[in-house]
Coordinates of C-alpha atoms and ligand atoms in Angstrom, one line a residue:
X28 CA 41.1 46.7 -63.6
X29 CA 43.8 44.2 -62.8
X30 CA 46.2 45.6 -65.8
X31 CA 47.1 48.6 -63.9
X32 CA 45.9 51.2 -66.2
X33 CA 42.5 52.8 -65.4
X34 CA 39.7 51.7 -68.0
X35 CA 41.9 49.3 -69.8
X36 CA 40.9 45.8 -70.4
X37 CA 43.3 43.0 -71.2
X38 CA 41.3 40.4 -73.2
X39 CA 42.1 36.9 -74.4
X40 CA 39.8 35.8 -77.1
X41 CA 39.5 32.1 -77.4
X42 CA 38.7 30.1 -80.5
X43 CA 38.9 26.4 -81.0
X44 CA 36.8 24.8 -83.8
X45 CA 35.6 25.9 -87.2
X46 CA 32.3 27.6 -86.2
X47 CA 34.3 29.9 -83.7
X48 CA 36.3 31.6 -86.3
X49 CA 33.6 33.5 -87.9
X50 CA 32.1 34.4 -84.7
X51 CA 35.3 35.7 -83.3
X52 CA 36.6 37.6 -86.5
X53 CA 34.0 40.7 -86.2
X54 CA 34.7 40.8 -82.4
X55 CA 38.5 41.3 -83.1
X56 CA 37.8 44.0 -85.8
X57 CA 35.6 45.8 -83.4
X58 CA 38.2 45.8 -80.8
X59 CA 40.8 47.1 -83.0
X60 CA 38.9 50.4 -82.9
X61 CA 39.6 50.7 -79.1
X62 CA 43.5 50.7 -78.9
X63 CA 43.4 52.8 -75.7
X64 CA 40.8 50.8 -74.0
X65 CA 41.6 47.2 -74.9
X66 CA 44.6 44.9 -75.5
X67 CA 43.6 41.6 -76.8
X68 CA 45.3 38.4 -77.6
X69 CA 43.9 35.6 -79.8
X70 CA 44.2 32.1 -78.4
X71 CA 43.5 29.0 -80.6
X72 CA 43.0 25.8 -78.8
X73 CA 43.8 23.8 -81.8
X74 CA 40.6 21.6 -81.5
X75 CA 40.4 21.9 -85.3
X76 CA 43.8 21.9 -86.9
X77 CA 43.6 20.7 -90.4
X78 CA 44.4 23.4 -93.0
X79 CA 40.8 23.2 -94.4
X80 CA 39.2 23.2 -90.9
X81 CA 41.3 26.0 -89.6
X82 CA 43.8 28.0 -91.4
X83 CA 41.6 28.4 -94.5
X84 CA 39.2 30.5 -92.3
X85 CA 41.7 32.5 -90.8
X86 CA 42.8 33.7 -94.3
X87 CA 39.2 34.2 -95.7
X88 CA 38.2 36.2 -92.7
X89 CA 41.3 38.5 -92.4
X90 CA 41.8 37.2 -88.9
X91 CA 45.2 37.7 -87.4
X92 CA 47.4 34.7 -86.8
X93 CA 46.7 33.2 -83.2
X94 CA 49.2 34.9 -80.7
X95 CA 49.0 31.6 -78.7
X96 CA 48.2 28.1 -80.1
X97 CA 47.6 25.4 -77.7
X98 CA 47.7 22.7 -80.4
X99 CA 45.4 20.3 -78.5
X100 CA 43.9 18.4 -81.6
X101 CA 41.4 15.6 -81.5
X102 CA 40.6 13.1 -78.6
X103 CA 37.7 11.9 -76.6
X104 CA 35.6 14.8 -75.0
X105 CA 37.4 14.3 -71.7
X106 CA 40.9 14.2 -73.3
X107 CA 40.2 17.1 -75.5
X108 CA 38.6 19.1 -72.7
X109 CA 41.1 18.3 -70.1
X110 CA 44.1 19.3 -72.4
X111 CA 42.5 22.5 -73.2
X112 CA 42.0 23.2 -69.5
X113 CA 45.7 22.3 -68.7
X114 CA 47.2 24.2 -71.5
X115 CA 44.9 27.3 -71.1
X116 CA 45.4 27.6 -67.4
X117 CA 49.1 28.0 -68.1
X118 CA 48.3 30.9 -70.5
X119 CA 46.1 32.6 -68.0
X120 CA 48.7 32.5 -65.3
X121 CA 51.3 34.0 -67.8
X122 CA 48.9 36.6 -69.3
X123 CA 46.8 37.6 -66.4
X124 CA 43.9 38.9 -68.5
X125 CA 41.2 40.8 -67.1
X126 CA 38.6 39.0 -69.2
X127 CA 38.4 36.0 -71.3
X128 CA 35.9 35.9 -74.2
X129 CA 34.6 32.5 -75.5
X130 CA 32.0 31.9 -78.3
X131 CA 29.7 29.2 -79.2
X132 CA 29.3 25.8 -77.7
X133 CA 32.3 23.6 -78.6
X134 CA 34.3 21.8 -76.1
X135 CA 37.0 24.6 -76.1
X136 CA 34.3 27.0 -75.2
X137 CA 33.5 25.1 -71.8
X138 CA 37.1 24.2 -71.2
X139 CA 38.4 27.8 -71.2
X140 CA 35.4 29.1 -69.3
X141 CA 35.9 26.6 -66.4
X142 CA 39.8 27.3 -66.4
X143 CA 39.4 31.1 -66.2
X144 CA 36.6 31.1 -63.6
X145 CA 38.6 28.9 -61.3
X146 CA 41.4 31.4 -61.5
X147 CA 39.0 34.2 -60.7
X148 CA 39.2 35.6 -64.2
X149 CA 35.8 37.1 -65.5
X150 CA 34.4 35.4 -68.7
X151 CA 32.0 36.5 -71.4
X152 CA 30.1 34.2 -73.5
X153 CA 29.1 35.3 -77.1
X154 CA 26.0 33.3 -78.3
X155 CA 24.8 32.5 -74.8
X156 CA 21.4 31.2 -73.8
X157 CA 20.7 28.8 -76.8
X158 CA 19.1 25.6 -75.6
X159 CA 18.2 22.5 -77.5
X160 CA 17.0 20.6 -74.2
X161 CA 18.7 17.6 -75.6
X162 CA 21.2 16.3 -73.0
X163 CA 22.6 13.7 -75.4
X164 CA 24.3 16.7 -77.4
X165 CA 27.8 17.5 -76.1
X166 CA 27.1 21.0 -77.1
X167 CA 24.2 21.3 -74.9
X168 CA 26.3 20.3 -71.9
X169 CA 29.0 22.8 -73.2
X170 CA 26.3 25.6 -73.3
X171 CA 24.9 24.9 -69.8
X172 CA 28.3 24.8 -68.2
X173 CA 29.6 28.0 -69.8
X174 CA 26.4 29.9 -69.2
X175 CA 26.1 29.1 -65.6
X176 CA 29.6 30.3 -64.9
X177 CA 30.0 33.3 -67.2
X178 CA 29.8 37.0 -65.9
X179 CA 28.5 38.5 -69.2
X180 CA 26.1 36.7 -71.4
X181 CA 25.8 38.2 -75.1
X182 CA 22.6 36.8 -76.7
X183 CA 21.5 36.6 -80.5
X184 CA 17.7 36.5 -79.7
X185 CA 15.2 37.4 -76.9
X186 CA 14.3 33.6 -76.6
X187 CA 17.9 33.1 -75.4
X188 CA 17.4 35.9 -72.9
X189 CA 14.3 34.0 -71.6
X190 CA 16.2 30.8 -71.3
X191 CA 18.8 32.4 -69.1
X192 CA 16.2 34.2 -66.9
X193 CA 14.4 30.8 -66.6
X194 CA 17.6 29.3 -65.2
X195 CA 17.9 32.2 -62.7
X196 CA 20.5 34.4 -64.4
X197 CA 20.4 37.9 -63.2
X198 CA 19.1 40.4 -65.8
X199 CA 22.2 42.7 -65.7
X200 CA 24.4 39.9 -66.9
X201 CA 22.2 39.3 -70.0
X202 CA 22.9 41.5 -73.1
X203 CA 21.0 41.1 -76.2
X204 CA 23.3 42.1 -79.0
X205 CA 22.3 40.0 -82.1
X206 CA 24.4 37.5 -84.1
X207 CA 27.9 37.9 -84.7
X208 CA 28.0 35.1 -87.2
X209 CA 25.7 37.4 -89.3
X210 CA 28.2 40.4 -89.0
X211 CA 30.7 38.1 -90.8
X212 CA 28.3 36.9 -93.3
X213 CA 27.1 40.6 -94.3
X214 CA 30.8 41.6 -94.4
X215 CA 31.7 39.0 -96.8
X216 CA 28.5 38.4 -99.0
X217 CA 29.6 40.7 -101.8
X218 CA 32.9 39.1 -102.0
X219 CA 31.5 35.6 -102.1
X220 CA 29.0 36.7 -104.8
X221 CA 31.9 37.3 -107.2
X222 CA 33.3 34.0 -106.9
X223 CA 33.1 31.2 -109.5
X224 CA 33.0 28.3 -107.2
X225 CA 29.6 26.8 -108.3
X226 CA 30.3 27.3 -112.0
X227 CA 33.7 25.8 -111.7
X228 CA 32.1 22.6 -110.2
X229 CA 29.6 22.6 -113.1
X230 CA 26.6 23.8 -110.8
X231 CA 24.1 26.4 -112.0
X232 CA 22.8 28.9 -109.3
X233 CA 19.3 27.8 -108.0
X234 CA 20.0 24.2 -109.7
X235 CA 21.6 22.4 -106.8
X236 CA 21.3 21.6 -103.0
X237 CA 23.9 22.2 -100.6
X238 CA 24.6 19.6 -97.8
X239 CA 26.6 19.5 -94.6
X240 CA 26.5 16.6 -92.1
X241 CA 28.7 16.1 -89.1
X242 CA 26.6 15.5 -86.0
X243 CA 27.6 12.4 -84.2
X244 CA 23.9 11.4 -83.8
X245 CA 23.6 11.4 -87.6
X246 CA 26.9 10.2 -88.7
X247 CA 28.1 7.7 -86.0
X248 CA 25.3 5.2 -86.5
X249 CA 25.5 3.2 -89.8
X250 CA 21.6 2.6 -90.0
X251 CA 20.9 6.2 -89.5
X252 CA 23.6 7.5 -91.9
X253 CA 22.5 4.9 -94.5
X254 CA 19.0 6.0 -94.2
X255 CA 19.9 9.8 -94.6
X256 CA 21.8 8.9 -97.8
X257 CA 18.9 6.8 -99.2
X258 CA 16.8 10.0 -99.0
X259 CA 19.7 12.3 -100.3
X260 CA 20.2 10.0 -103.3
X261 CA 16.5 10.1 -104.1
X262 CA 16.6 14.0 -103.9
X263 CA 19.7 14.1 -106.1
X264 CA 17.8 12.4 -108.8
X265 CA 16.3 15.7 -109.4
X266 CA 18.8 18.2 -108.1
X267 CA 22.5 17.5 -107.7
X268 CA 23.8 18.0 -104.1
X269 CA 27.1 19.5 -103.3
X270 CA 28.6 18.0 -100.2
X271 CA 31.8 19.6 -98.6
X272 CA 32.4 16.8 -96.2
X273 CA 33.6 17.0 -92.6
X274 CA 36.6 14.7 -91.6
X275 CA 34.5 13.0 -89.2
X276 CA 31.7 12.2 -91.6
X277 CA 34.4 11.0 -94.2
X278 CA 35.8 8.8 -91.7
X279 CA 32.6 7.3 -90.7
X280 CA 31.4 6.8 -94.3
X281 CA 34.6 4.8 -94.9
X282 CA 34.3 2.7 -91.7
X283 CA 30.6 1.8 -92.6
X284 CA 31.3 1.1 -96.3
X285 CA 28.8 3.9 -97.5
X286 CA 31.2 5.8 -99.7
X287 CA 29.4 4.5 -103.0
X288 CA 26.8 7.2 -102.3
X289 CA 29.3 9.9 -102.9
X290 CA 29.2 10.0 -106.7
X291 CA 28.2 12.6 -109.2
X292 CA 26.7 10.9 -112.2
X293 CA 27.5 11.6 -115.8
X294 CA 24.1 13.4 -116.4
X295 CA 25.2 15.8 -113.6
X296 CA 22.9 14.4 -110.9
X297 CA 24.1 12.6 -107.8
X298 CA 26.3 13.9 -105.0
X299 CA 29.3 16.1 -105.5
X300 CA 31.9 15.7 -102.8
X301 CA 34.3 18.3 -101.9
X302 CA 36.9 18.7 -99.2
X303 CA 35.7 21.2 -96.4
X304 CA 35.7 24.6 -98.0
X305 CA 36.9 27.9 -97.0
X306 CA 34.3 30.4 -95.6
X307 CA 34.0 32.4 -98.9
X308 CA 33.6 29.6 -101.2
X309 CA 31.2 27.9 -98.9
X310 CA 29.1 31.1 -98.6
X311 CA 29.1 31.4 -102.3
X312 CA 27.7 27.8 -102.7
X313 CA 25.0 28.4 -100.0
X314 CA 23.8 31.8 -101.2
X315 CA 23.2 30.3 -104.7
X316 CA 21.6 26.9 -103.5
X317 CA 18.0 26.1 -104.2
X318 CA 17.9 24.6 -100.6
X319 CA 20.3 23.4 -97.9
X320 CA 20.2 20.3 -95.9
X321 CA 22.2 20.4 -92.7
X322 CA 22.7 19.3 -89.2
X323 CA 24.9 22.3 -88.4
X324 CA 23.7 25.0 -86.0
X325 CA 25.2 28.1 -87.9
X326 CA 23.8 27.2 -91.1
X327 CA 20.2 27.3 -89.9
X328 CA 21.1 30.9 -89.1
X329 CA 22.9 31.8 -92.3
X330 CA 20.2 30.5 -94.4
X331 CA 17.6 32.3 -92.6
X332 CA 19.5 35.7 -93.5
X333 CA 20.2 34.5 -97.1
X334 CA 16.5 33.7 -97.5
X335 CA 17.5 30.1 -98.7
X336 CA 15.2 27.2 -97.4
X337 CA 17.0 25.0 -94.9
X338 CA 16.1 21.5 -93.9
X339 CA 17.6 20.6 -90.6
X340 CA 18.3 16.9 -90.1
X341 CA 18.0 17.0 -86.4
X342 CA 15.2 16.3 -83.8
X343 CA 15.5 19.7 -82.2
X344 CA 17.2 23.0 -82.6
X345 CA 18.7 25.2 -80.0
X346 CA 18.0 28.1 -82.5
X347 CA 14.2 28.0 -82.7
X348 CA 14.2 31.5 -84.2
X349 CA 15.3 30.3 -87.3
X350 CA 12.0 28.1 -87.6
X351 CA 9.7 30.9 -86.2
X352 CA 11.1 33.7 -88.3
X353 CA 13.5 32.1 -90.8
X354 CA 13.5 29.5 -93.5
X355 CA 14.4 26.6 -91.3
X356 CA 12.3 23.2 -90.8
X357 CA 13.5 20.8 -88.3
X358 CA 12.5 17.3 -89.5
X359 CA 14.9 14.8 -87.8
X360 CA 16.6 12.1 -89.9
X361 CA 13.7 9.8 -91.3
X362 CA 13.9 9.2 -94.9
X363 CA 10.3 9.9 -95.7
X364 CA 10.3 13.2 -93.8
X365 CA 13.4 14.4 -95.6
X366 CA 11.9 13.5 -99.0
X367 CA 8.7 15.4 -98.1
X368 CA 10.6 18.4 -96.9
X369 CA 12.7 18.6 -99.9
X370 CA 9.6 18.2 -102.1
X371 CA 8.0 21.1 -100.5
X372 CA 10.9 23.3 -101.5
X373 CA 11.1 21.7 -105.2
X374 CA 7.3 22.3 -105.7
X375 CA 7.5 26.0 -104.2
X376 CA 5.6 25.4 -101.0
X377 CA 8.2 27.2 -98.9
X378 CA 7.9 31.0 -98.3
X379 CA 10.8 33.1 -97.6
X380 CA 11.6 34.1 -94.0
X381 CA 12.2 37.2 -91.9
X382 CA 15.6 38.4 -90.6
X383 CA 15.5 38.4 -86.7
X384 CA 15.9 41.5 -84.8
X385 CA 19.5 42.8 -84.5
X386 CA 20.9 40.5 -86.9
X387 CA 22.2 43.5 -88.8
X388 CA 26.0 43.3 -89.0
X389 CA 26.4 45.5 -85.8
X390 CA 26.4 42.9 -83.1
X391 CA 30.2 42.7 -82.5
X392 CA 30.2 46.5 -82.2
X393 CA 27.5 46.3 -79.7
X394 CA 29.5 43.8 -77.7
X395 CA 32.7 45.7 -77.8
X396 CA 31.0 49.0 -76.9
X397 CA 29.4 47.4 -74.0
X398 CA 32.5 46.0 -72.6
X399 CA 34.3 49.2 -72.9
X400 CA 31.5 51.0 -71.1
X401 CA 30.7 48.2 -68.5
X402 CA 33.3 45.7 -68.1
Ligands
UD1_515 C1 33.2 20.2 -83.2 C2 32.1 20.7 -82.1 C3 30.8 20.8 -82.9 C4 30.8 21.8 -84.1 C5 31.8 21.1 -85.0 C6 31.9 21.9 -86.4 C7 32.3 19.8 -79.9 C8 31.8 19.0 -79.0 N1 31.8 19.7 -81.1 O1 32.6 18.8 -83.8 O2 29.9 21.5 -82.0 O3 29.5 21.8 -84.8 O4 33.3 21.1 -84.3 O5 33.1 21.4 -87.2 O6 33.3 20.5 -79.6 N2 39.0 16.1 -87.2 C9 39.9 16.2 -88.3 N3 40.6 17.4 -88.4 C10 40.4 18.4 -87.8 C11 39.3 18.3 -86.8 C12 38.7 17.2 -86.6 O7 40.2 15.4 -89.0 O8 40.9 19.7 -88.0 C13 38.3 14.7 -87.2 C14 39.1 14.0 -86.0 O9 38.7 12.6 -86.5 C15 38.1 14.2 -84.7 C16 36.8 14.4 -85.5 O10 37.1 15.0 -86.7 O11 38.2 13.2 -83.9 C17 35.8 15.1 -84.5 O12 36.5 16.5 -84.2 P1 36.0 17.3 -83.0 O13 36.7 18.5 -82.8 O14 36.1 16.4 -81.8 O15 34.5 17.4 -83.0 P2 33.6 18.0 -84.4 O16 32.7 16.6 -85.0 O17 34.4 18.7 -85.5

């Protein structure tokens, strides 16, 4: 161990974008139980920086303030990745960690992995081995680059283990621990249940749909985005849709002149737009929704555990277990298919799912126990 003390690990935990925060929160909590074995610092790259995209999550999840904020912000993929690398390299040189932990598949995940490995620092990837096989997704490129470099690959399901093995990763690097995002969900479910967010918005439990949309392939093309909203408007004739809007999507809807879709009618039907919500308020809305329409990765997993039908507006998923075992259907972005999938839910043709193995709230504990014993 480079830190001088025997059996002592100095760890840099990295987060960058919204879906990273709920994955890292339980890992930090679990690490706090090992003060004699682990020293850890939290690095925020600043990929997401708006109050509602970043700080609100730290507050809701009881996460410590980042020890180091790289303040990188938005930019093209190359700009963002490059900026994170330049700034994170400096942090690694100053802090000299034994290990860097990255989560998920965002640009910050890949950028920090490459940087640390080139400095000879070990890296662990939490949520390794997921594959959509769709190289037009920036996240797929991030996943592949990250996994090929990492020393320890913590996986959410046996399918991810198989993907890694098929790519030639040695067995001893692959550790199936379950899903840390579900740790966070289970820790906060009771708290979220008590909120009145839905009622305050005039929504009855089970009488609305939840929507999130931010994937470039859905929102960066006017025709595709318009087609999706034609379908959504039609669903919203029967079931109001609540839509916490991602800044990227808001920007594109304004550019394409599609904001007329974002209206709740006087009879309570239509699309109710909100700013991006904090973790607890969002969880409250999702757990009480009749169905969720989304292009998010994490939400496919959360709805599976909550038993809420999920309609994924993408052509593929890196999380097939949510389809095989959970409540998810992956249907693309064609209007007729979206309407048919929503009708299946409305007419009761969708049966509840099964919670995958080790999605039990203890995944972060498994990761930290493993690191303390093996890293
Ligand atoms: C990123 C991740 C994606 C993840 C998503 C969750 C990559 C390649 N993509 O996508 O995998 O599902 O986060 O939200 O890492 N913006 C703001 N305020 C912010 C952050 C972003 O206004 O705090 C706007 C900016 O216009 C920015 C755009 O959103 O250019 C996109 O942000 P970016 O971080 O590049 O990607 P996301 O679409 O958020």
